Coordinates of C-alpha atoms and ligand atoms in Angstrom, one line a residue:
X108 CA -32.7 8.2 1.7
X109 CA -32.3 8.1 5.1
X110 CA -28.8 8.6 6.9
X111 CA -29.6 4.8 8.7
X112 CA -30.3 3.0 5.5
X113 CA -27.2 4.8 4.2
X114 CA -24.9 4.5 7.5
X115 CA -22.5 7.1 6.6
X116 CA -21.2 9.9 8.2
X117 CA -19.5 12.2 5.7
X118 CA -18.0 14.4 9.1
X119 CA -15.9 12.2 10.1
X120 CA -12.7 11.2 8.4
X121 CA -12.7 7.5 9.1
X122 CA -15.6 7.3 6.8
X123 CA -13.2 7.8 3.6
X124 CA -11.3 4.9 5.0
X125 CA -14.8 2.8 4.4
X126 CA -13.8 -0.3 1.4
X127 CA -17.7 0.4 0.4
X128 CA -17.2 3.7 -0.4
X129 CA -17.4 3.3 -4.1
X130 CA -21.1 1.8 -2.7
X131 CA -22.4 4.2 -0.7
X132 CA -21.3 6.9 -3.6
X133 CA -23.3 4.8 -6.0
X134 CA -26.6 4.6 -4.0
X135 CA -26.1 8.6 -3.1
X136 CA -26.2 9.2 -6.7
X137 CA -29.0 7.2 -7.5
X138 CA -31.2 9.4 -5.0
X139 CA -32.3 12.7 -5.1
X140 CA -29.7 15.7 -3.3
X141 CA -29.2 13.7 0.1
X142 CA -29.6 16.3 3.5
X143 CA -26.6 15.1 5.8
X144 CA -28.2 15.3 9.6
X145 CA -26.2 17.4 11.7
X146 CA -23.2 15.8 13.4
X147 CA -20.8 16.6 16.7
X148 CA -18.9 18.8 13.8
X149 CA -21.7 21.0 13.2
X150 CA -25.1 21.2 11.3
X151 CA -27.1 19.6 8.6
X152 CA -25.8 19.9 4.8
X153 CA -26.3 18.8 1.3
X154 CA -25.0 16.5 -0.1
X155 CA -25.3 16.3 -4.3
X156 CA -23.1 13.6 -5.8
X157 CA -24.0 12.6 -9.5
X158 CA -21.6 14.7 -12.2
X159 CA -24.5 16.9 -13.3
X160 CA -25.4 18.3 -10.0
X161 CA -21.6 19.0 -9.5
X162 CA -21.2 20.6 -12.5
X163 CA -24.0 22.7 -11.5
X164 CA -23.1 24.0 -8.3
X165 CA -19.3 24.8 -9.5
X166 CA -21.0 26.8 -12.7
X167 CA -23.7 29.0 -10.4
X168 CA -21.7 31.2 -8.4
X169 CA -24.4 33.7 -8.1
X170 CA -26.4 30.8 -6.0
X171 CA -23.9 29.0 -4.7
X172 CA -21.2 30.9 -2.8
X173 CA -17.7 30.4 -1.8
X174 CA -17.3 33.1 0.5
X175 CA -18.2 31.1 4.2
X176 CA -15.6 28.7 3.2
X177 CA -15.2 25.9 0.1
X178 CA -15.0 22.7 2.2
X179 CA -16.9 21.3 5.1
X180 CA -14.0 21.8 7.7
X181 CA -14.7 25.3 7.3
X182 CA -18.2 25.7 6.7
X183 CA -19.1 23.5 9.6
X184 CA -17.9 25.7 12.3
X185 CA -19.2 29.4 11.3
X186 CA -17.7 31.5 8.3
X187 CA -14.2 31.2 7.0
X188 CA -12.3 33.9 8.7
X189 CA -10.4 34.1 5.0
X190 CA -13.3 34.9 3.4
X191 CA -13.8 37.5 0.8
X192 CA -10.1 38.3 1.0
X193 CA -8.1 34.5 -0.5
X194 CA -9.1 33.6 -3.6
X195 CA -11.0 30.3 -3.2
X196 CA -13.2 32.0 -0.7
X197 CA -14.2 35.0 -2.6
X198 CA -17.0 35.5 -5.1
X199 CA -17.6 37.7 -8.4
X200 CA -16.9 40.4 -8.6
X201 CA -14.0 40.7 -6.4
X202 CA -12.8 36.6 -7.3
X203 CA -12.9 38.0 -11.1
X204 CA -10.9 40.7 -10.5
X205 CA -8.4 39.1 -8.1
X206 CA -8.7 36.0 -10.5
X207 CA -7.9 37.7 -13.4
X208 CA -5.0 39.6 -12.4
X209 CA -3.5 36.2 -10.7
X210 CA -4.1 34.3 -14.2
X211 CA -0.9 36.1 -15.9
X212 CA 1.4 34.5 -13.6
X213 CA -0.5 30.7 -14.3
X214 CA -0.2 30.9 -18.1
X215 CA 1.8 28.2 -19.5
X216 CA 4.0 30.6 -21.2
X217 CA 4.9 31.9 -17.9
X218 CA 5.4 28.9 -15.9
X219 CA 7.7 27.4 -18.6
X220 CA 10.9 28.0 -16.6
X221 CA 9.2 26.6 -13.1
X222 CA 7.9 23.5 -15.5
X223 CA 12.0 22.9 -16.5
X224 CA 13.1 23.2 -12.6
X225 CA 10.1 20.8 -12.2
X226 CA 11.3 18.2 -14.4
X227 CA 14.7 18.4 -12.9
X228 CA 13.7 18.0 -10.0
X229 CA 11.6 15.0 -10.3
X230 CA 14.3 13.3 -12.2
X231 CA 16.7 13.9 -9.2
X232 CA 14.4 12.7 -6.7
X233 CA 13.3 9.8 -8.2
X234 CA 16.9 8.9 -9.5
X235 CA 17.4 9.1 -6.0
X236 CA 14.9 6.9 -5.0
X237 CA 15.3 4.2 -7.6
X238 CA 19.5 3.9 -6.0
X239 CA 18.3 3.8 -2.7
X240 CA 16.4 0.8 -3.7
X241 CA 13.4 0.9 -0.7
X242 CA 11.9 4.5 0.3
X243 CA 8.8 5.8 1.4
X244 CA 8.0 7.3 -1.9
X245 CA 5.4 9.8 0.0
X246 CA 8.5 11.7 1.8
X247 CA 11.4 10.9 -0.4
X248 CA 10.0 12.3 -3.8
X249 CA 6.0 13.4 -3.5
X250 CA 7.2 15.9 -0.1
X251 CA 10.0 17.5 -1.6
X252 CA 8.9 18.9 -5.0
X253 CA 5.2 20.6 -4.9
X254 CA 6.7 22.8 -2.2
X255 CA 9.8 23.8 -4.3
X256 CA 7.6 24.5 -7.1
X257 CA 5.1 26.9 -5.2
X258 CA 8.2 28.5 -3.6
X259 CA 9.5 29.0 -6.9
X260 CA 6.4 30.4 -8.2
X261 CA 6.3 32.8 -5.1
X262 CA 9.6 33.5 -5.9
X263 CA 11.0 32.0 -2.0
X264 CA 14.7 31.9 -2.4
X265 CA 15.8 28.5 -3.0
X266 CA 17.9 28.9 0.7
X267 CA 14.5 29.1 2.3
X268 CA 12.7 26.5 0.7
X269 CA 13.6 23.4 3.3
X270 CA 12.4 26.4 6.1
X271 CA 9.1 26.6 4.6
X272 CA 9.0 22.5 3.7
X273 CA 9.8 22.3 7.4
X274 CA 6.7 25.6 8.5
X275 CA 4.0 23.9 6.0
X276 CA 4.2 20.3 7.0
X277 CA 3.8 21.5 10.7
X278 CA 1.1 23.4 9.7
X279 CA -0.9 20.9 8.1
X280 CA -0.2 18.4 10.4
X281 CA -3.1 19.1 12.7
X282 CA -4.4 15.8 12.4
X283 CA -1.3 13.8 13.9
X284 CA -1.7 13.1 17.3
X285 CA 1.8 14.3 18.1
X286 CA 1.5 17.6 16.8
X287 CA 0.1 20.2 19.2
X288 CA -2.8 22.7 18.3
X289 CA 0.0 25.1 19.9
X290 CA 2.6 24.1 17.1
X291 CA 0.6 24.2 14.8
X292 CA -0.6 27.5 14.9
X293 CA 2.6 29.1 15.8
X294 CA 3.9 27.6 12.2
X295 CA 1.5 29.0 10.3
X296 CA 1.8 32.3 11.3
X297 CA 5.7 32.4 10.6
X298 CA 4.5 31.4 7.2
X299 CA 2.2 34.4 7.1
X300 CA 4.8 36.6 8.6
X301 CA 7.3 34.9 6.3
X302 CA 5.2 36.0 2.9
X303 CA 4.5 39.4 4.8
X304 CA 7.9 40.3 4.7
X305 CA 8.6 38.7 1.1
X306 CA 5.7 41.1 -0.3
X307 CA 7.6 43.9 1.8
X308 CA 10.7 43.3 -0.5
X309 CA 8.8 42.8 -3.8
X310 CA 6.9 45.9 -3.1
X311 CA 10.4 47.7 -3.3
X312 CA 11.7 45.6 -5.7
X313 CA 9.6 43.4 -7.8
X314 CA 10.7 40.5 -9.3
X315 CA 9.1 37.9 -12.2
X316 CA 6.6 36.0 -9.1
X317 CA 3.7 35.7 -7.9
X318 CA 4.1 37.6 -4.8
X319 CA 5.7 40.7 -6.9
X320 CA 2.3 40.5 -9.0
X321 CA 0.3 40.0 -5.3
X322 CA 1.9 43.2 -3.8
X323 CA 2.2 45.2 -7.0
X324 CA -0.8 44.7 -9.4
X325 CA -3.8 47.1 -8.6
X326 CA -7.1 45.5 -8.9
X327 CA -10.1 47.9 -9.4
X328 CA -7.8 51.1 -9.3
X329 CA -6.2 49.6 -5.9
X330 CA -3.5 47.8 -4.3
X331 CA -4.5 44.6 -2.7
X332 CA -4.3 44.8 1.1
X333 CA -1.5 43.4 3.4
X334 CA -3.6 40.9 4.5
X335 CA -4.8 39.9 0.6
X336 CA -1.3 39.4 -0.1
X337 CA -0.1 37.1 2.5
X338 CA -3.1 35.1 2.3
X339 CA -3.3 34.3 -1.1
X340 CA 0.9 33.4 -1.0
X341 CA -0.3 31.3 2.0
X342 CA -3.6 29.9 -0.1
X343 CA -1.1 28.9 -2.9
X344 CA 0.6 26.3 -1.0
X345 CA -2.9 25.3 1.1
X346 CA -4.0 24.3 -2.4
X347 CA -1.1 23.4 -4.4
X348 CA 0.8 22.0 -1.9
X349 CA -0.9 18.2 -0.9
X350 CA -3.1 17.7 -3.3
X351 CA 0.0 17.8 -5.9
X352 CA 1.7 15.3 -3.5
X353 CA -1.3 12.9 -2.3
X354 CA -1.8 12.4 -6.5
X355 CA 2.2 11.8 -7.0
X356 CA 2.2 9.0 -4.4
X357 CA -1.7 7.6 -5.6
X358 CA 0.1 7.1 -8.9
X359 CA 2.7 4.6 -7.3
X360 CA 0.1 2.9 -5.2
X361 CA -2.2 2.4 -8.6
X362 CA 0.9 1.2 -10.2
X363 CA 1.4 -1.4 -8.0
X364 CA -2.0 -2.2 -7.4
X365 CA -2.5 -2.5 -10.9
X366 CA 1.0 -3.7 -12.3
X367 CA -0.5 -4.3 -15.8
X368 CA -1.4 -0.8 -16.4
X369 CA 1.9 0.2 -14.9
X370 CA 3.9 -2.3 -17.5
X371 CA 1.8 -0.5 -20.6
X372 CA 2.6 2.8 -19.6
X373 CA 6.4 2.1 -18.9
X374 CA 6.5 0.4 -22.6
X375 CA 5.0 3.3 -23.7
X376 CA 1.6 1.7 -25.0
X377 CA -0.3 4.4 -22.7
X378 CA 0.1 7.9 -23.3
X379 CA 1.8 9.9 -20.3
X380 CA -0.9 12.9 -20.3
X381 CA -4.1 10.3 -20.6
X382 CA -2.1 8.5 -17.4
X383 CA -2.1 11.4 -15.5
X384 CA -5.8 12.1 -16.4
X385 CA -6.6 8.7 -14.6
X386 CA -5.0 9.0 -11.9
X387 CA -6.5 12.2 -11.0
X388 CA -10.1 10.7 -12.0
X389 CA -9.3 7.7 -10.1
X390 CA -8.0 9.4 -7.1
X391 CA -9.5 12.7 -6.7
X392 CA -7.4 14.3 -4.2
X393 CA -9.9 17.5 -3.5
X394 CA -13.1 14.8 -2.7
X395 CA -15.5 17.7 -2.3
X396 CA -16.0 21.4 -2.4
X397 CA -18.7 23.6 -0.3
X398 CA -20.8 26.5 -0.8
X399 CA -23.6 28.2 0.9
X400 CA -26.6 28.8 -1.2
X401 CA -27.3 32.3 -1.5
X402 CA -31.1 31.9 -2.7
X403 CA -34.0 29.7 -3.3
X404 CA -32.9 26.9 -5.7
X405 CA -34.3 23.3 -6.7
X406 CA -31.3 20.9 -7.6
X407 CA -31.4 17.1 -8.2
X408 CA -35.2 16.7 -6.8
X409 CA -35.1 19.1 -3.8
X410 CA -35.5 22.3 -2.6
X411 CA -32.1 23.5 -1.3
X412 CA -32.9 27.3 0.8
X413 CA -31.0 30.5 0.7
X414 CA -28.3 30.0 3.9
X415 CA -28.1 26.1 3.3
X416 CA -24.3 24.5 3.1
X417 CA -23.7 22.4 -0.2
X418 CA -21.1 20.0 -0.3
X419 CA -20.9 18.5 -3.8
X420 CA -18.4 15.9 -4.2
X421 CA -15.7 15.1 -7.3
X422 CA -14.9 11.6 -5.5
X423 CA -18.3 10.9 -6.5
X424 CA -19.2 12.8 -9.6
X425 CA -16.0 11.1 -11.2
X426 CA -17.5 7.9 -10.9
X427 CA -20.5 8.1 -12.5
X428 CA -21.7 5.9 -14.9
X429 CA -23.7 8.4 -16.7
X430 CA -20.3 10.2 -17.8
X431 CA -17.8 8.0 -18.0
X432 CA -17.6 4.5 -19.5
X433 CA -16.7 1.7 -16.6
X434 CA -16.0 3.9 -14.1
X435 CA -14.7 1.6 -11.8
X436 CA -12.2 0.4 -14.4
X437 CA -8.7 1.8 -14.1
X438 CA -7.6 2.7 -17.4
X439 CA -5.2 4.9 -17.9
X440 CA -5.7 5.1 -21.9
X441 CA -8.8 6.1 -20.4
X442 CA -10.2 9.5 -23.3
X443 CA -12.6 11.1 -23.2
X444 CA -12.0 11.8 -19.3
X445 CA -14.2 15.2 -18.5
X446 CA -12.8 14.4 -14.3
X447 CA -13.7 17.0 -12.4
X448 CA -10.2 16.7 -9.7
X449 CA -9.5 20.4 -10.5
X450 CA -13.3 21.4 -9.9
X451 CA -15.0 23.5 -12.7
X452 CA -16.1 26.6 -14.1
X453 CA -15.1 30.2 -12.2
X454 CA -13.2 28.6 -10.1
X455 CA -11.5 25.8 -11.4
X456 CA -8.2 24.8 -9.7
X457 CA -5.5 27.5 -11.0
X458 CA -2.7 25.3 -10.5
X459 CA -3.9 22.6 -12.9
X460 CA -1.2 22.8 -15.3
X461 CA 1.4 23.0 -12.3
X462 CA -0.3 20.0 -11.0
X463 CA -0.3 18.3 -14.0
X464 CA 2.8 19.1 -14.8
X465 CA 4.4 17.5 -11.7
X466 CA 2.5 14.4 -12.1
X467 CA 3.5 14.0 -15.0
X468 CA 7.0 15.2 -14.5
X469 CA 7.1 12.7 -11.8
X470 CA 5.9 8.9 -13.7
X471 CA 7.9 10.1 -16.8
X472 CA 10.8 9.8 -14.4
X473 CA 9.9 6.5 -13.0
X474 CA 8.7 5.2 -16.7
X475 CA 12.9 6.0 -17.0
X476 CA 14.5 4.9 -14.3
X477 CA 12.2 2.4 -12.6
X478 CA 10.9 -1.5 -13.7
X479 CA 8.6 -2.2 -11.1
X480 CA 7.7 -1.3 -7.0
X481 CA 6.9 -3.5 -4.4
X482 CA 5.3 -2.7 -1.1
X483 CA 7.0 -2.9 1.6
X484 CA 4.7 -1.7 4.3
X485 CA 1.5 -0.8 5.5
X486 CA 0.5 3.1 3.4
X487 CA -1.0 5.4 5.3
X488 CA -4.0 6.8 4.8
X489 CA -4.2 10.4 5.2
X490 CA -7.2 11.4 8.0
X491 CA -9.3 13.9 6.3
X492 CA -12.6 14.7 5.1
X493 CA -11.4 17.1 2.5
X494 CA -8.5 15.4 0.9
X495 CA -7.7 11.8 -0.1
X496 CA -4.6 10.0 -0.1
X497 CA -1.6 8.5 1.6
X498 CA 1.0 10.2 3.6
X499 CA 3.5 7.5 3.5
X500 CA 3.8 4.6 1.1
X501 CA 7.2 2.4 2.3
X502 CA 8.1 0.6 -1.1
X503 CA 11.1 -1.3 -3.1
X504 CA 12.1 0.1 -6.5
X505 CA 13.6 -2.3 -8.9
X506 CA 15.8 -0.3 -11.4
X507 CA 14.8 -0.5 -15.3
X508 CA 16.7 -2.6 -17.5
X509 CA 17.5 0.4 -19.4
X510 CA 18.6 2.3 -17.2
X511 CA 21.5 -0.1 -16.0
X512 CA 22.5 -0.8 -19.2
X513 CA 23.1 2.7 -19.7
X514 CA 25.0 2.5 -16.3
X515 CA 27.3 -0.2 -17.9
X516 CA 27.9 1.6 -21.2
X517 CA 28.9 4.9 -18.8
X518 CA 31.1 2.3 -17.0
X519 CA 32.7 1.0 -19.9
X520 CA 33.5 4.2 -21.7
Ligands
LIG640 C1 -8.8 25.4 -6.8 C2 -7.9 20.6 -6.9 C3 -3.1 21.6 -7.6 C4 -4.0 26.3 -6.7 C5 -9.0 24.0 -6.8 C6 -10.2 23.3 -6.8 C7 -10.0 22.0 -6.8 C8 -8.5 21.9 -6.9 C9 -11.0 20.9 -6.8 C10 -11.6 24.0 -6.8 C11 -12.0 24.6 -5.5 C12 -13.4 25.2 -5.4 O1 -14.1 25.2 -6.4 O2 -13.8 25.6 -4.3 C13 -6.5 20.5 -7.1 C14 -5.8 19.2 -7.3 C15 -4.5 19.5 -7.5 C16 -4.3 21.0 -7.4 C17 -6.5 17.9 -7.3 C18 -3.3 18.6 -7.8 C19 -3.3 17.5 -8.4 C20 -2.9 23.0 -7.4 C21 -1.7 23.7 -7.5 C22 -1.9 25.0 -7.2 C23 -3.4 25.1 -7.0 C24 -0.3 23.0 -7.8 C25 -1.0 26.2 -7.2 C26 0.3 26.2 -7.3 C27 -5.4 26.5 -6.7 C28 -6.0 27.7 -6.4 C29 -7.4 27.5 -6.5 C30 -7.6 26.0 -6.7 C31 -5.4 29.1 -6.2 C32 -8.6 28.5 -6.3 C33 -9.0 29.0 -7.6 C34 -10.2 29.9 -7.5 O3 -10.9 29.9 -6.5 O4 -10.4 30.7 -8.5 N1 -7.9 23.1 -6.9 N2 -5.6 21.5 -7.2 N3 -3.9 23.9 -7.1 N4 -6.3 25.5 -6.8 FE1 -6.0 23.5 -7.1

């Protein structure tokens, strides 16, 4: 398939804006692994979009490599200056090791008490919310918590957390055109310098976080470096941080767009965790991953060769009808639901059950508190290749029945 008959340009954000994307998804997976020409952002790439070929480059880590870089962004250019020493851009056997010592502080045992602040949290926020009647959802509720969580997991002192709110949207925010490249930079190196002086503290004092475990936990016999340890702190919130919020506000966008779903999960005849399933299926926040290929390998009718990028992509994968049963149904008693939003395999997303947990922390507190939404502006789409969403999604909250009724039995106590 040629990239005329296909008219796509998977470089440049404003494709992902594209109402036929479902379409030209559809017809990539019907062909063979499609080679992407080489754009202004860099050389040619593959492209491999039906479920199976996903699931096999995420499961062959001794082909297909994460070291350059996972995502396009970062492949494009040269080599990801990250890799070998942050997580997602490391391979066996260091990413096994590092992996492996990292998974203690992800167990759901251990995250229980960030999971409790979670909840709170969400049910303040979107109590909030609901009161004030008409918010932009994206920066009243889905802003605010995935940051607190990763700065409680990192063990940030709750003082700091608006500081680092403030540092990591400014970061991020390459893409506005009011945000200089200048800016931008300067922010994320206080964040690095910010988590190099945490792991200082830790390392004299450890505490029950993630950065205590960073700067503390040999791996092979040795401490990680300096440089390990700030960049994985930093990573956490690179990965956790917008995907977390980009699915929160997709949930009330879905809901609106589809009210009848919404109405069966607030009744309760849809199960919150098969909701939350959906929405990440529906969604996927992460659209693609990248690797370099590190040999020879055949994949979906084509030779890919050893120094090749890969992009394989979930957006596509998880609508493919030879998985999942009407795909482009919205179903949120949707089961089974194998979606591949958190990736697969070695390095599947290690903040899943954070993620999850927020998501779900977030619609059980508007399946309390909240009848119905109305829009009440234009959302807007985030600009990205890599991640999905919107950025700000102005709507009108009507307060549940319930809810008010329980206001009125308070009242008349
Ligand atoms: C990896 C998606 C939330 C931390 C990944 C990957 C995906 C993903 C697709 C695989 C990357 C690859 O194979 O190259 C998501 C989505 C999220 C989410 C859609 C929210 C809905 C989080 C959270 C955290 C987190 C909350 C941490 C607090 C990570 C880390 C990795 C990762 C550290 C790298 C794992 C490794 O390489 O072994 N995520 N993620 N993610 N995610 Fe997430």
């Amino acid at each position: 398939m040629s990239a005329a008959v296909l008219d796509v340009d998977l470089t440049e954000p404003a494709t992902f804006l594209r109402p036929d994307l479902r379409e030209v998804w559809r017809r990539l997976r019907q062909g063979p692994a499609y080679r992407h020409p080489a754009t202004v952002h860099g050389r040619a790439f593959w492209v491999l979009t039906s479920y199976a070929d996903v699931l096999a480059v995420y499961q062959n880590t001794a082909v297909f490599s994460s070291a350059r870089g996972n995502m396009l962004a970062s492949l494009l250019p040269g080599d990801d200056p990250a890799g070998g020493k942050l997580l997602a851009v490391s391979d066996p056997p260091r990413h096994t090791a590092v992996r492996t010592m990292m998974l203690r502080s992800f167990s759901p045992r251990v995250l229980q008490p960030i999971v409790a602040k979670v909840r709170e949290r969400a049910d303040s926020l979107v109590r909030a919310a609901v009161d004030a009647g008409e918010v932009d959802f994206a920066a009243a509720v889905a802003e605010q918590l995935p940051i607190s969580t990763i700065c409680d997991l990192l063990g940030v002192p709750e003082s700091d957390h608006g500081l680092l709110l403030r540092l990591s949207k400014q970061a991020l925010s390459s893409d506005e055109a009011d945000q200089s490249a200048r800016s931008t930079a300067l922010a994320r190196n206080e964040i690095l310098l910010y988590f190099a002086e945490l792991a200082d503290r830790r390392r004299a004092d450890p505490r029950d976080d993630v950065t205590s475990a960073l700067a503390t936990t040999p791996v092979d016999g040795q401490l990680l470096s300096d440089e390990e340890v700030v960049l994985n702190c930093y990573g956490l919130i690179l990965a956790g941080d917008e995907t977390s919020r980009l699915a929160m506000t997709a949930a009330v966008l879905d809901f609106i767009r589809h009210p009848g779903q919404w109405r069966a999960l607030r009744d309760g005849r849809v199960s919150p965790t098969s909701a939350v399933e959906e929405i990440l299926r529906w969604n996927s926040p992460a659209m693609h991953v990248g690797r370099t290929a590190l040999a020879d390998v055949d994949i979906a009718g084509q030779t890919i060769r050893a120094g090749d990028v890969v992009t394989a992509w979930n957006a596509a994968a998880n609508l493919d009808e030879a998985v999942f049963d009407r795909p482009d149904v919205f179903d949120l008693a949707r089961t089974p639901n194998r979606h591949l939003a958190f990736g697969y395999g070695p390095h599947f997303c290690l903040g899943a059950y954070l993620g999850r947990a927020e998501v779900t922390a977030v619609i059980a507190a508007l399946c309390r508190t909240a009848h119905d939404f109305e829009l009440r502006g234009e959302p807007q789409p985030l600009y990205s290749t890599f991640l999905r969403g919107h950025i700000s999604l102005p709507v009108a909250v009507t307060p549940a029945r319930r809810a008010v009724t329980q206001i009125g039995a308070r009242e008349w106590k």
